[in-house]
Amino acid sequence: MSEQTQPDNLQPDLLLSEHARKNRAMWEASSDSYEERHAASLTGQNAMAWGLWRVPEAELRILGEVAGKDMLELGCGAARWSIELARLGARPVGLDLSSRQLRHARRLMAEAGVDFPLIEASAESVPLPDASFDTVFCDWGAMTFCDPQRTIPGAARLLRPGGFFAFSTATPIQFLCQDMATDRLTDRLINDYFGMTRLEWEDEVNFQLPYGEWIRLFRKSGFVVEDLIETQPPENASSTYRDANETAWARRWPMENIWKLRKE
Ligand SMILES: C[S@@+](CC[C@H](N)C(=O)[O-])C[C@H]1O[C@@H](n2cnc3c(N)ncnc32)[C@H](O)[C@@H]1O
């Protein structure tokens, strides 16, 4: 294994927010079972695919031409996206908070015979210089688990002028219908829309904003919104992340979305 693939920026705990420490502990503990459960749905032609139902990038065309681009993946996990991007001639960097997740990334990189930097750090404080990237992206990675008040300005700082930022995560609509007592999705508006910021479980914290707040934060950070793709699972789709009832829910209402942003 080359030096380049060693995590080269271990962040001391002191630099991590309380929720980042909680999420990291969860990911350290669940990394191997996550890999066991989802590896097949994240592999092969699904490596470059979006979200819970793995809609192919070839269909959505979110990232566009990637060859020759400097690309940062926020919360890369086992770095399957970045491995494929390297094969296509991009220069990816994978960033993740979990050393266990990055261990899976190094294993898959060695198997694929590709090499690129992996950074063990929080997406809330990325230890890389300003204007280092043409593209920052995230497929249900760090953006789900981080405070957007830190990651959105952070992504703007890391991008060059005209750079592109895309991330997929849950929708505010899902947040409204999430019954925290049963951990089930309902067809009722249970949680308040105004003031939404985070969903908190015993071992995990997720973040969300009302639509208007997302847009104001993007604009304040120097982004223009190019699109908001609300993905709907194809008919008869199945997912290793969601059961049949949840898939039926997502056929009716948007459960996940992909923001496409351009730095001015
Ligand atoms: C659901 S996984 C998705 C990873 C990858 N996209 C995949 O599909 O396998 C979420 C990833 O986000 C990472 N993560 C969570 N909080 C993070 C943070 N604050 N900074 C960087 N990565 C974080 C986790 O360690 C985990 O690898």
PDB file of C-alpha atoms and ligand atoms in Angstrom:
ATOM      1  CA  MET A   1       0.000   0.000   0.000  1.00  0.00           C
ATOM      2  CA  SER A   2       1.436   3.368  -0.932  1.00  0.00           C
ATOM      3  CA  GLU A   3       1.888   6.174   1.568  1.00  0.00           C
ATOM      4  CA  GLN A   4      -0.663   8.240  -0.313  1.00  0.00           C
ATOM      5  CA  THR A   5      -3.525   5.975   0.687  1.00  0.00           C
ATOM      6  CA  GLN A   6      -2.812   6.214   4.427  1.00  0.00           C
ATOM      7  CA  PRO A   7      -5.196   8.602   6.186  1.00  0.00           C
ATOM      8  CA  ASP A   8      -2.919  11.614   6.348  1.00  0.00           C
ATOM      9  CA  ASN A   9      -4.982  13.973   8.461  1.00  0.00           C
ATOM     10  CA  LEU A  10      -6.281  12.319  11.578  1.00  0.00           C
ATOM     11  CA  GLN A  11      -8.334  14.986  13.324  1.00  0.00           C
ATOM     12  CA  PRO A  12      -8.061  15.134  17.085  1.00  0.00           C
ATOM     13  CA  ASP A  13     -11.341  14.659  18.939  1.00  0.00           C
ATOM     14  CA  LEU A  14     -11.153  18.246  20.151  1.00  0.00           C
ATOM     15  CA  LEU A  15     -11.816  19.493  16.628  1.00  0.00           C
ATOM     16  CA  LEU A  16     -14.948  17.380  16.241  1.00  0.00           C
ATOM     17  CA  SER A  17     -18.452  18.534  17.074  1.00  0.00           C
ATOM     18  CA  GLU A  18     -20.388  16.489  19.597  1.00  0.00           C
ATOM     19  CA  HIS A  19     -22.663  15.049  16.897  1.00  0.00           C
ATOM     20  CA  ALA A  20     -19.632  14.160  14.721  1.00  0.00           C
ATOM     21  CA  ARG A  21     -18.167  12.178  17.619  1.00  0.00           C
ATOM     22  CA  LYS A  22     -21.475  10.369  18.121  1.00  0.00           C
ATOM     23  CA  ASN A  23     -21.818   9.600  14.408  1.00  0.00           C
ATOM     24  CA  ARG A  24     -18.221   8.456  14.170  1.00  0.00           C
ATOM     25  CA  ALA A  25     -18.714   6.010  17.050  1.00  0.00           C
ATOM     26  CA  MET A  26     -21.801   4.646  15.269  1.00  0.00           C
ATOM     27  CA  TRP A  27     -19.927   4.251  11.978  1.00  0.00           C
ATOM     28  CA  GLU A  28     -16.914   2.632  13.616  1.00  0.00           C
ATOM     29  CA  ALA A  29     -19.249   0.096  15.231  1.00  0.00           C
ATOM     30  CA  SER A  30     -21.466  -0.546  12.193  1.00  0.00           C
ATOM     31  CA  SER A  31     -18.996  -0.291   9.307  1.00  0.00           C
ATOM     32  CA  ASP A  32     -18.485  -4.031   8.848  1.00  0.00           C
ATOM     33  CA  SER A  33     -22.202  -4.897   9.058  1.00  0.00           C
ATOM     34  CA  TYR A  34     -23.000  -1.987   6.680  1.00  0.00           C
ATOM     35  CA  GLU A  35     -20.472  -3.401   4.241  1.00  0.00           C
ATOM     36  CA  GLU A  36     -21.910  -6.902   4.574  1.00  0.00           C
ATOM     37  CA  ARG A  37     -25.482  -5.721   4.053  1.00  0.00           C
ATOM     38  CA  HIS A  38     -24.982  -3.206   1.240  1.00  0.00           C
ATOM     39  CA  ALA A  39     -21.795  -4.201  -0.628  1.00  0.00           C
ATOM     40  CA  ALA A  40     -23.676  -5.995  -3.417  1.00  0.00           C
ATOM     41  CA  SER A  41     -25.978  -3.024  -4.074  1.00  0.00           C
ATOM     42  CA  LEU A  42     -23.008  -0.633  -4.185  1.00  0.00           C
ATOM     43  CA  THR A  43     -20.837  -2.711  -6.523  1.00  0.00           C
ATOM     44  CA  GLY A  44     -20.330  -3.137 -10.262  1.00  0.00           C
ATOM     45  CA  GLN A  45     -22.716  -1.012 -12.306  1.00  0.00           C
ATOM     46  CA  ASN A  46     -24.196   0.259  -9.008  1.00  0.00           C
ATOM     47  CA  ALA A  47     -20.891   1.803  -7.911  1.00  0.00           C
ATOM     48  CA  MET A  48     -21.716   5.030  -9.738  1.00  0.00           C
ATOM     49  CA  ALA A  49     -25.376   5.244  -8.831  1.00  0.00           C
ATOM     50  CA  TRP A  50     -27.335   7.517  -6.511  1.00  0.00           C
ATOM     51  CA  GLY A  51     -29.253   6.974  -3.377  1.00  0.00           C
ATOM     52  CA  LEU A  52     -31.276   4.300  -1.676  1.00  0.00           C
ATOM     53  CA  TRP A  53     -32.499   2.713  -4.924  1.00  0.00           C
ATOM     54  CA  ARG A  54     -29.192   3.151  -6.791  1.00  0.00           C
ATOM     55  CA  VAL A  55     -30.407   5.183  -9.757  1.00  0.00           C
ATOM     56  CA  PRO A  56     -27.460   5.090 -12.204  1.00  0.00           C
ATOM     57  CA  GLU A  57     -25.345   8.173 -12.816  1.00  0.00           C
ATOM     58  CA  ALA A  58     -25.530   7.211 -16.507  1.00  0.00           C
ATOM     59  CA  GLU A  59     -29.278   7.936 -16.298  1.00  0.00           C
ATOM     60  CA  LEU A  60     -29.231  11.021 -14.042  1.00  0.00           C
ATOM     61  CA  ARG A  61     -26.022  12.599 -15.440  1.00  0.00           C
ATOM     62  CA  ILE A  62     -25.434  14.627 -12.281  1.00  0.00           C
ATOM     63  CA  LEU A  63     -21.643  14.912 -12.427  1.00  0.00           C
ATOM     64  CA  GLY A  64     -21.179  15.308 -16.188  1.00  0.00           C
ATOM     65  CA  GLU A  65     -17.717  14.879 -17.717  1.00  0.00           C
ATOM     66  CA  VAL A  66     -15.271  13.836 -14.991  1.00  0.00           C
ATOM     67  CA  ALA A  67     -11.960  13.121 -16.757  1.00  0.00           C
ATOM     68  CA  GLY A  68      -9.183  15.418 -15.578  1.00  0.00           C
ATOM     69  CA  LYS A  69     -11.259  16.900 -12.741  1.00  0.00           C
ATOM     70  CA  ASP A  70     -10.219  17.275  -9.104  1.00  0.00           C
ATOM     71  CA  MET A  71     -13.128  15.769  -7.173  1.00  0.00           C
ATOM     72  CA  LEU A  72     -13.763  15.501  -3.433  1.00  0.00           C
ATOM     73  CA  GLU A  73     -16.165  12.876  -2.050  1.00  0.00           C
ATOM     74  CA  LEU A  74     -17.569  13.879   1.357  1.00  0.00           C
ATOM     75  CA  GLY A  75     -18.217  10.782   3.459  1.00  0.00           C
ATOM     76  CA  CYS A  76     -16.836   8.356   0.879  1.00  0.00           C
ATOM     77  CA  GLY A  77     -17.286   5.194   2.962  1.00  0.00           C
ATOM     78  CA  ALA A  78     -15.609   2.375   1.029  1.00  0.00           C
ATOM     79  CA  ALA A  79     -14.952   4.903  -1.783  1.00  0.00           C
ATOM     80  CA  ARG A  80     -16.689   2.966  -4.547  1.00  0.00           C
ATOM     81  CA  TRP A  81     -17.735   6.178  -6.307  1.00  0.00           C
ATOM     82  CA  SER A  82     -14.193   7.573  -6.160  1.00  0.00           C
ATOM     83  CA  ILE A  83     -12.661   4.309  -7.396  1.00  0.00           C
ATOM     84  CA  GLU A  84     -14.877   4.421 -10.510  1.00  0.00           C
ATOM     85  CA  LEU A  85     -14.119   8.120 -11.010  1.00  0.00           C
ATOM     86  CA  ALA A  86     -10.378   7.397 -10.859  1.00  0.00           C
ATOM     87  CA  ARG A  87     -10.875   4.713 -13.511  1.00  0.00           C
ATOM     88  CA  LEU A  88     -12.615   7.330 -15.679  1.00  0.00           C
ATOM     89  CA  GLY A  89      -9.618   9.659 -15.440  1.00  0.00           C
ATOM     90  CA  ALA A  90     -10.717  11.949 -12.596  1.00  0.00           C
ATOM     91  CA  ARG A  91      -8.445  12.854  -9.663  1.00  0.00           C
ATOM     92  CA  PRO A  92     -10.625  11.958  -6.663  1.00  0.00           C
ATOM     93  CA  VAL A  93      -9.959  12.504  -2.975  1.00  0.00           C
ATOM     94  CA  GLY A  94     -12.057  10.466  -0.531  1.00  0.00           C
ATOM     95  CA  LEU A  95     -12.835  11.950   2.881  1.00  0.00           C
ATOM     96  CA  ASP A  96     -14.498  10.098   5.729  1.00  0.00           C
ATOM     97  CA  LEU A  97     -14.669  10.395   9.498  1.00  0.00           C
ATOM     98  CA  SER A  98     -14.528   6.649  10.142  1.00  0.00           C
ATOM     99  CA  SER A  99     -11.203   4.822  10.059  1.00  0.00           C
ATOM    100  CA  ARG A 100     -13.078   1.537   9.739  1.00  0.00           C
ATOM    101  CA  GLN A 101     -14.889   2.787   6.628  1.00  0.00           C
ATOM    102  CA  LEU A 102     -11.584   3.972   5.168  1.00  0.00           C
ATOM    103  CA  ARG A 103     -10.094   0.555   5.828  1.00  0.00           C
ATOM    104  CA  HIS A 104     -12.735  -0.866   3.472  1.00  0.00           C
ATOM    105  CA  ALA A 105     -11.843   1.877   0.980  1.00  0.00           C
ATOM    106  CA  ARG A 106      -8.154   0.928   1.036  1.00  0.00           C
ATOM    107  CA  ARG A 107      -9.011  -2.727   0.519  1.00  0.00           C
ATOM    108  CA  LEU A 108     -11.224  -1.978  -2.502  1.00  0.00           C
ATOM    109  CA  MET A 109      -8.667   0.460  -3.946  1.00  0.00           C
ATOM    110  CA  ALA A 110      -5.968  -2.219  -3.740  1.00  0.00           C
ATOM    111  CA  GLU A 111      -8.299  -4.745  -5.412  1.00  0.00           C
ATOM    112  CA  ALA A 112      -9.105  -2.240  -8.171  1.00  0.00           C
ATOM    113  CA  GLY A 113      -5.457  -1.232  -8.583  1.00  0.00           C
ATOM    114  CA  VAL A 114      -6.171   2.478  -8.209  1.00  0.00           C
ATOM    115  CA  ASP A 115      -4.669   4.967  -5.830  1.00  0.00           C
ATOM    116  CA  PHE A 116      -5.773   8.386  -4.608  1.00  0.00           C
ATOM    117  CA  PRO A 117      -5.653  10.274  -1.292  1.00  0.00           C
ATOM    118  CA  LEU A 118      -7.963   9.304   1.560  1.00  0.00           C
ATOM    119  CA  ILE A 119      -8.445  11.836   4.331  1.00  0.00           C
ATOM    120  CA  GLU A 120      -9.713  10.810   7.752  1.00  0.00           C
ATOM    121  CA  ALA A 121     -11.519  13.951   8.885  1.00  0.00           C
ATOM    122  CA  SER A 122     -14.921  15.493   9.389  1.00  0.00           C
ATOM    123  CA  ALA A 123     -16.609  17.193   6.446  1.00  0.00           C
ATOM    124  CA  GLU A 124     -17.401  19.982   8.905  1.00  0.00           C
ATOM    125  CA  SER A 125     -13.723  21.016   8.965  1.00  0.00           C
ATOM    126  CA  VAL A 126     -11.936  19.690   5.882  1.00  0.00           C
ATOM    127  CA  PRO A 127      -8.168  20.074   6.289  1.00  0.00           C
ATOM    128  CA  LEU A 128      -7.484  20.985   2.653  1.00  0.00           C
ATOM    129  CA  PRO A 129      -6.619  24.308   0.975  1.00  0.00           C
ATOM    130  CA  ASP A 130      -9.143  26.708  -0.546  1.00  0.00           C
ATOM    131  CA  ALA A 131     -10.057  26.273  -4.219  1.00  0.00           C
ATOM    132  CA  SER A 132      -8.633  22.735  -4.458  1.00  0.00           C
ATOM    133  CA  PHE A 133     -11.492  21.132  -6.389  1.00  0.00           C
ATOM    134  CA  ASP A 134     -13.605  21.347  -9.541  1.00  0.00           C
ATOM    135  CA  THR A 135     -16.302  19.138  -7.997  1.00  0.00           C
ATOM    136  CA  VAL A 136     -17.404  18.261  -4.474  1.00  0.00           C
ATOM    137  CA  PHE A 137     -20.001  15.513  -4.205  1.00  0.00           C
ATOM    138  CA  CYS A 138     -21.671  13.211  -1.717  1.00  0.00           C
ATOM    139  CA  ASP A 139     -24.064  10.295  -2.100  1.00  0.00           C
ATOM    140  CA  TRP A 140     -25.853   9.941   1.258  1.00  0.00           C
ATOM    141  CA  GLY A 141     -22.434  10.479   2.843  1.00  0.00           C
ATOM    142  CA  ALA A 142     -21.317  13.201   5.232  1.00  0.00           C
ATOM    143  CA  MET A 143     -24.014  15.686   4.197  1.00  0.00           C
ATOM    144  CA  THR A 144     -26.649  13.550   5.957  1.00  0.00           C
ATOM    145  CA  PHE A 145     -24.695  13.620   9.224  1.00  0.00           C
ATOM    146  CA  CYS A 146     -23.186  17.111   9.285  1.00  0.00           C
ATOM    147  CA  ASP A 147     -24.438  20.565  10.179  1.00  0.00           C
ATOM    148  CA  PRO A 148     -25.110  22.251   6.817  1.00  0.00           C
ATOM    149  CA  GLN A 149     -24.192  25.617   8.367  1.00  0.00           C
ATOM    150  CA  ARG A 150     -20.631  24.243   8.324  1.00  0.00           C
ATOM    151  CA  THR A 151     -20.534  21.984   5.262  1.00  0.00           C
ATOM    152  CA  ILE A 152     -22.168  24.323   2.724  1.00  0.00           C
ATOM    153  CA  PRO A 153     -19.737  27.250   3.305  1.00  0.00           C
ATOM    154  CA  GLY A 154     -16.984  24.619   3.605  1.00  0.00           C
ATOM    155  CA  ALA A 155     -17.753  23.165   0.169  1.00  0.00           C
ATOM    156  CA  ALA A 156     -17.833  26.672  -1.300  1.00  0.00           C
ATOM    157  CA  ARG A 157     -14.372  27.331   0.152  1.00  0.00           C
ATOM    158  CA  LEU A 158     -12.952  24.116  -1.334  1.00  0.00           C
ATOM    159  CA  LEU A 159     -14.319  24.729  -4.832  1.00  0.00           C
ATOM    160  CA  ARG A 160     -12.773  26.802  -7.588  1.00  0.00           C
ATOM    161  CA  PRO A 161     -14.939  29.504  -9.174  1.00  0.00           C
ATOM    162  CA  GLY A 162     -17.498  27.806 -11.405  1.00  0.00           C
ATOM    163  CA  GLY A 163     -17.054  24.568  -9.444  1.00  0.00           C
ATOM    164  CA  PHE A 164     -19.890  22.092  -8.956  1.00  0.00           C
ATOM    165  CA  PHE A 165     -21.360  20.649  -5.757  1.00  0.00           C
ATOM    166  CA  ALA A 166     -23.889  17.793  -5.754  1.00  0.00           C
ATOM    167  CA  PHE A 167     -25.193  15.862  -2.778  1.00  0.00           C
ATOM    168  CA  SER A 168     -27.951  13.368  -2.162  1.00  0.00           C
ATOM    169  CA  THR A 169     -29.661  12.988   1.171  1.00  0.00           C
ATOM    170  CA  ALA A 170     -33.109  12.743   2.758  1.00  0.00           C
ATOM    171  CA  THR A 171     -35.832  15.285   2.001  1.00  0.00           C
ATOM    172  CA  PRO A 172     -37.477  17.743   4.401  1.00  0.00           C
ATOM    173  CA  ILE A 173     -40.741  15.922   3.572  1.00  0.00           C
ATOM    174  CA  GLN A 174     -39.400  12.687   5.019  1.00  0.00           C
ATOM    175  CA  PHE A 175     -38.364  14.628   8.135  1.00  0.00           C
ATOM    176  CA  LEU A 176     -41.945  15.813   8.596  1.00  0.00           C
ATOM    177  CA  CYS A 177     -43.341  12.270   8.521  1.00  0.00           C
ATOM    178  CA  GLN A 178     -40.701  10.485  10.606  1.00  0.00           C
ATOM    179  CA  ASP A 179     -42.191   9.074  13.807  1.00  0.00           C
ATOM    180  CA  MET A 180     -39.248   9.077  16.196  1.00  0.00           C
ATOM    181  CA  ALA A 181     -41.116   7.003  18.785  1.00  0.00           C
ATOM    182  CA  THR A 182     -41.514   4.021  16.425  1.00  0.00           C
ATOM    183  CA  ASP A 183     -38.719   4.964  14.006  1.00  0.00           C
ATOM    184  CA  ARG A 184     -41.244   4.488  11.187  1.00  0.00           C
ATOM    185  CA  LEU A 185     -42.357   6.714   8.353  1.00  0.00           C
ATOM    186  CA  THR A 186     -45.986   7.702   8.457  1.00  0.00           C
ATOM    187  CA  ASP A 187     -48.383   9.420   6.053  1.00  0.00           C
ATOM    188  CA  ARG A 188     -48.938  12.225   8.564  1.00  0.00           C
ATOM    189  CA  LEU A 189     -47.097  15.473   9.239  1.00  0.00           C
ATOM    190  CA  ILE A 190     -45.743  14.672  12.689  1.00  0.00           C
ATOM    191  CA  ASN A 191     -42.735  16.923  13.127  1.00  0.00           C
ATOM    192  CA  ASP A 192     -42.703  20.720  12.877  1.00  0.00           C
ATOM    193  CA  TYR A 193     -41.523  22.143   9.559  1.00  0.00           C
ATOM    194  CA  PHE A 194     -40.471  25.487  10.992  1.00  0.00           C
ATOM    195  CA  GLY A 195     -37.276  25.182  12.986  1.00  0.00           C
ATOM    196  CA  MET A 196     -36.288  21.765  11.628  1.00  0.00           C
ATOM    197  CA  THR A 197     -32.565  21.187  12.019  1.00  0.00           C
ATOM    198  CA  ARG A 198     -31.809  17.693  13.232  1.00  0.00           C
ATOM    199  CA  LEU A 199     -33.156  14.205  13.828  1.00  0.00           C
ATOM    200  CA  GLU A 200     -31.494  12.543  16.781  1.00  0.00           C
ATOM    201  CA  TRP A 201     -31.377   8.882  17.771  1.00  0.00           C
ATOM    202  CA  GLU A 202     -29.476   7.346  20.650  1.00  0.00           C
ATOM    203  CA  ASP A 203     -26.395   6.713  18.532  1.00  0.00           C
ATOM    204  CA  GLU A 204     -26.850   8.918  15.446  1.00  0.00           C
ATOM    205  CA  VAL A 205     -27.611  12.514  14.440  1.00  0.00           C
ATOM    206  CA  ASN A 206     -28.904  13.607  10.997  1.00  0.00           C
ATOM    207  CA  PHE A 207     -29.459  17.151   9.770  1.00  0.00           C
ATOM    208  CA  GLN A 208     -32.174  18.761   7.671  1.00  0.00           C
ATOM    209  CA  LEU A 209     -33.449  22.257   6.836  1.00  0.00           C
ATOM    210  CA  PRO A 210     -36.691  23.713   5.470  1.00  0.00           C
ATOM    211  CA  TYR A 211     -36.426  24.324   1.704  1.00  0.00           C
ATOM    212  CA  GLY A 212     -36.214  28.101   2.011  1.00  0.00           C
ATOM    213  CA  GLU A 213     -33.404  27.839   4.535  1.00  0.00           C
ATOM    214  CA  TRP A 214     -31.419  25.501   2.280  1.00  0.00           C
ATOM    215  CA  ILE A 215     -31.729  27.999  -0.568  1.00  0.00           C
ATOM    216  CA  ARG A 216     -30.784  31.020   1.568  1.00  0.00           C
ATOM    217  CA  LEU A 217     -27.752  29.123   2.923  1.00  0.00           C
ATOM    218  CA  PHE A 218     -26.656  28.156  -0.616  1.00  0.00           C
ATOM    219  CA  ARG A 219     -26.994  31.748  -1.833  1.00  0.00           C
ATOM    220  CA  LYS A 220     -25.216  33.187   1.219  1.00  0.00           C
ATOM    221  CA  SER A 221     -22.334  30.746   0.624  1.00  0.00           C
ATOM    222  CA  GLY A 222     -21.955  31.759  -3.022  1.00  0.00           C
ATOM    223  CA  PHE A 223     -23.868  28.969  -4.767  1.00  0.00           C
ATOM    224  CA  VAL A 224     -26.481  29.108  -7.499  1.00  0.00           C
ATOM    225  CA  VAL A 225     -29.049  26.291  -7.429  1.00  0.00           C
ATOM    226  CA  GLU A 226     -28.955  24.453 -10.764  1.00  0.00           C
ATOM    227  CA  ASP A 227     -31.515  21.802  -9.885  1.00  0.00           C
ATOM    228  CA  LEU A 228     -33.168  19.753  -7.184  1.00  0.00           C
ATOM    229  CA  ILE A 229     -33.700  16.185  -8.345  1.00  0.00           C
ATOM    230  CA  GLU A 230     -36.365  14.395  -6.299  1.00  0.00           C
ATOM    231  CA  THR A 231     -35.670  10.774  -7.105  1.00  0.00           C
ATOM    232  CA  GLN A 232     -38.566   8.325  -7.206  1.00  0.00           C
ATOM    233  CA  PRO A 233     -37.762   4.623  -6.968  1.00  0.00           C
ATOM    234  CA  PRO A 234     -38.570   2.793 -10.206  1.00  0.00           C
ATOM    235  CA  GLU A 235     -41.662   0.586 -10.106  1.00  0.00           C
ATOM    236  CA  ASN A 236     -40.935  -2.760  -8.416  1.00  0.00           C
ATOM    237  CA  ALA A 237     -37.601  -1.425  -7.155  1.00  0.00           C
ATOM    238  CA  SER A 238     -36.085  -2.935  -4.047  1.00  0.00           C
ATOM    239  CA  SER A 239     -33.454  -1.525  -1.760  1.00  0.00           C
ATOM    240  CA  THR A 240     -31.061  -2.891   0.830  1.00  0.00           C
ATOM    241  CA  TYR A 241     -31.661   0.378   2.745  1.00  0.00           C
ATOM    242  CA  ARG A 242     -35.455   0.547   2.873  1.00  0.00           C
ATOM    243  CA  ASP A 243     -38.185  -2.085   3.224  1.00  0.00           C
ATOM    244  CA  ALA A 244     -41.180  -2.579   0.899  1.00  0.00           C
ATOM    245  CA  ASN A 245     -43.442  -0.206   2.897  1.00  0.00           C
ATOM    246  CA  GLU A 246     -40.851   2.529   2.810  1.00  0.00           C
ATOM    247  CA  THR A 247     -40.314   1.970  -0.907  1.00  0.00           C
ATOM    248  CA  ALA A 248     -44.076   2.318  -1.426  1.00  0.00           C
ATOM    249  CA  TRP A 249     -43.954   5.566   0.598  1.00  0.00           C
ATOM    250  CA  ALA A 250     -41.137   6.857  -1.616  1.00  0.00           C
ATOM    251  CA  ARG A 251     -43.196   6.061  -4.732  1.00  0.00           C
ATOM    252  CA  ARG A 252     -45.772   8.591  -3.453  1.00  0.00           C
ATOM    253  CA  TRP A 253     -43.624  11.301  -1.837  1.00  0.00           C
ATOM    254  CA  PRO A 254     -39.976  12.302  -2.248  1.00  0.00           C
ATOM    255  CA  MET A 255     -37.843  10.498   0.331  1.00  0.00           C
ATOM    256  CA  GLU A 256     -34.490  11.518  -1.100  1.00  0.00           C
ATOM    257  CA  ASN A 257     -33.239  14.373  -3.238  1.00  0.00           C
ATOM    258  CA  ILE A 258     -30.068  15.495  -4.996  1.00  0.00           C
ATOM    259  CA  TRP A 259     -29.103  19.178  -4.825  1.00  0.00           C
ATOM    260  CA  LYS A 260     -27.068  20.469  -7.785  1.00  0.00           C
ATOM    261  CA  LEU A 261     -25.200  23.695  -7.014  1.00  0.00           C
ATOM    262  CA  ARG A 262     -22.726  25.859  -8.924  1.00  0.00           C
ATOM    263  CA  LYS A 263     -20.231  28.138  -7.237  1.00  0.00           C
ATOM    264  CA  GLU A 264     -20.485  31.620  -8.698  1.00  0.00           C
TER     265      GLU A 264
HETATM  266  C1  LIG B   1     -24.333   5.883   4.441  1.00  0.00           C
HETATM  267  S1  LIG B   1     -22.556   5.970   4.355  1.00  0.00           S
HETATM  268  C2  LIG B   1     -22.379   6.370   2.664  1.00  0.00           C
HETATM  269  C3  LIG B   1     -21.010   6.095   2.140  1.00  0.00           C
HETATM  270  C4  LIG B   1     -20.966   5.820   0.644  1.00  0.00           C
HETATM  271  N1  LIG B   1     -21.520   6.901  -0.139  1.00  0.00           N
HETATM  272  C5  LIG B   1     -21.730   4.541   0.397  1.00  0.00           C
HETATM  273  O1  LIG B   1     -22.763   4.584  -0.264  1.00  0.00           O
HETATM  274  O2  LIG B   1     -21.288   3.512   0.900  1.00  0.00           O
HETATM  275  C6  LIG B   1     -22.220   7.525   5.180  1.00  0.00           C
HETATM  276  C7  LIG B   1     -20.733   7.825   5.376  1.00  0.00           C
HETATM  277  O3  LIG B   1     -20.606   9.162   5.904  1.00  0.00           O
HETATM  278  C8  LIG B   1     -19.526   9.141   6.831  1.00  0.00           C
HETATM  279  N2  LIG B   1     -19.642  10.297   7.739  1.00  0.00           N
HETATM  280  C9  LIG B   1     -20.552  10.500   8.727  1.00  0.00           C
HETATM  281  N3  LIG B   1     -20.308  11.672   9.334  1.00  0.00           N
HETATM  282  C10 LIG B   1     -19.239  12.231   8.711  1.00  0.00           C
HETATM  283  C11 LIG B   1     -18.513  13.447   8.880  1.00  0.00           C
HETATM  284  N4  LIG B   1     -18.821  14.320   9.843  1.00  0.00           N
HETATM  285  N5  LIG B   1     -17.474  13.682   8.062  1.00  0.00           N
HETATM  286  C12 LIG B   1     -17.110  12.796   7.099  1.00  0.00           C
HETATM  287  N6  LIG B   1     -17.759  11.638   6.895  1.00  0.00           N
HETATM  288  C13 LIG B   1     -18.804  11.354   7.697  1.00  0.00           C
HETATM  289  C14 LIG B   1     -19.654   7.799   7.524  1.00  0.00           C
HETATM  290  O4  LIG B   1     -18.467   7.422   8.184  1.00  0.00           O
HETATM  291  C15 LIG B   1     -20.033   6.888   6.361  1.00  0.00           C
HETATM  292  O5  LIG B   1     -18.909   6.308   5.760  1.00  0.00           O
END
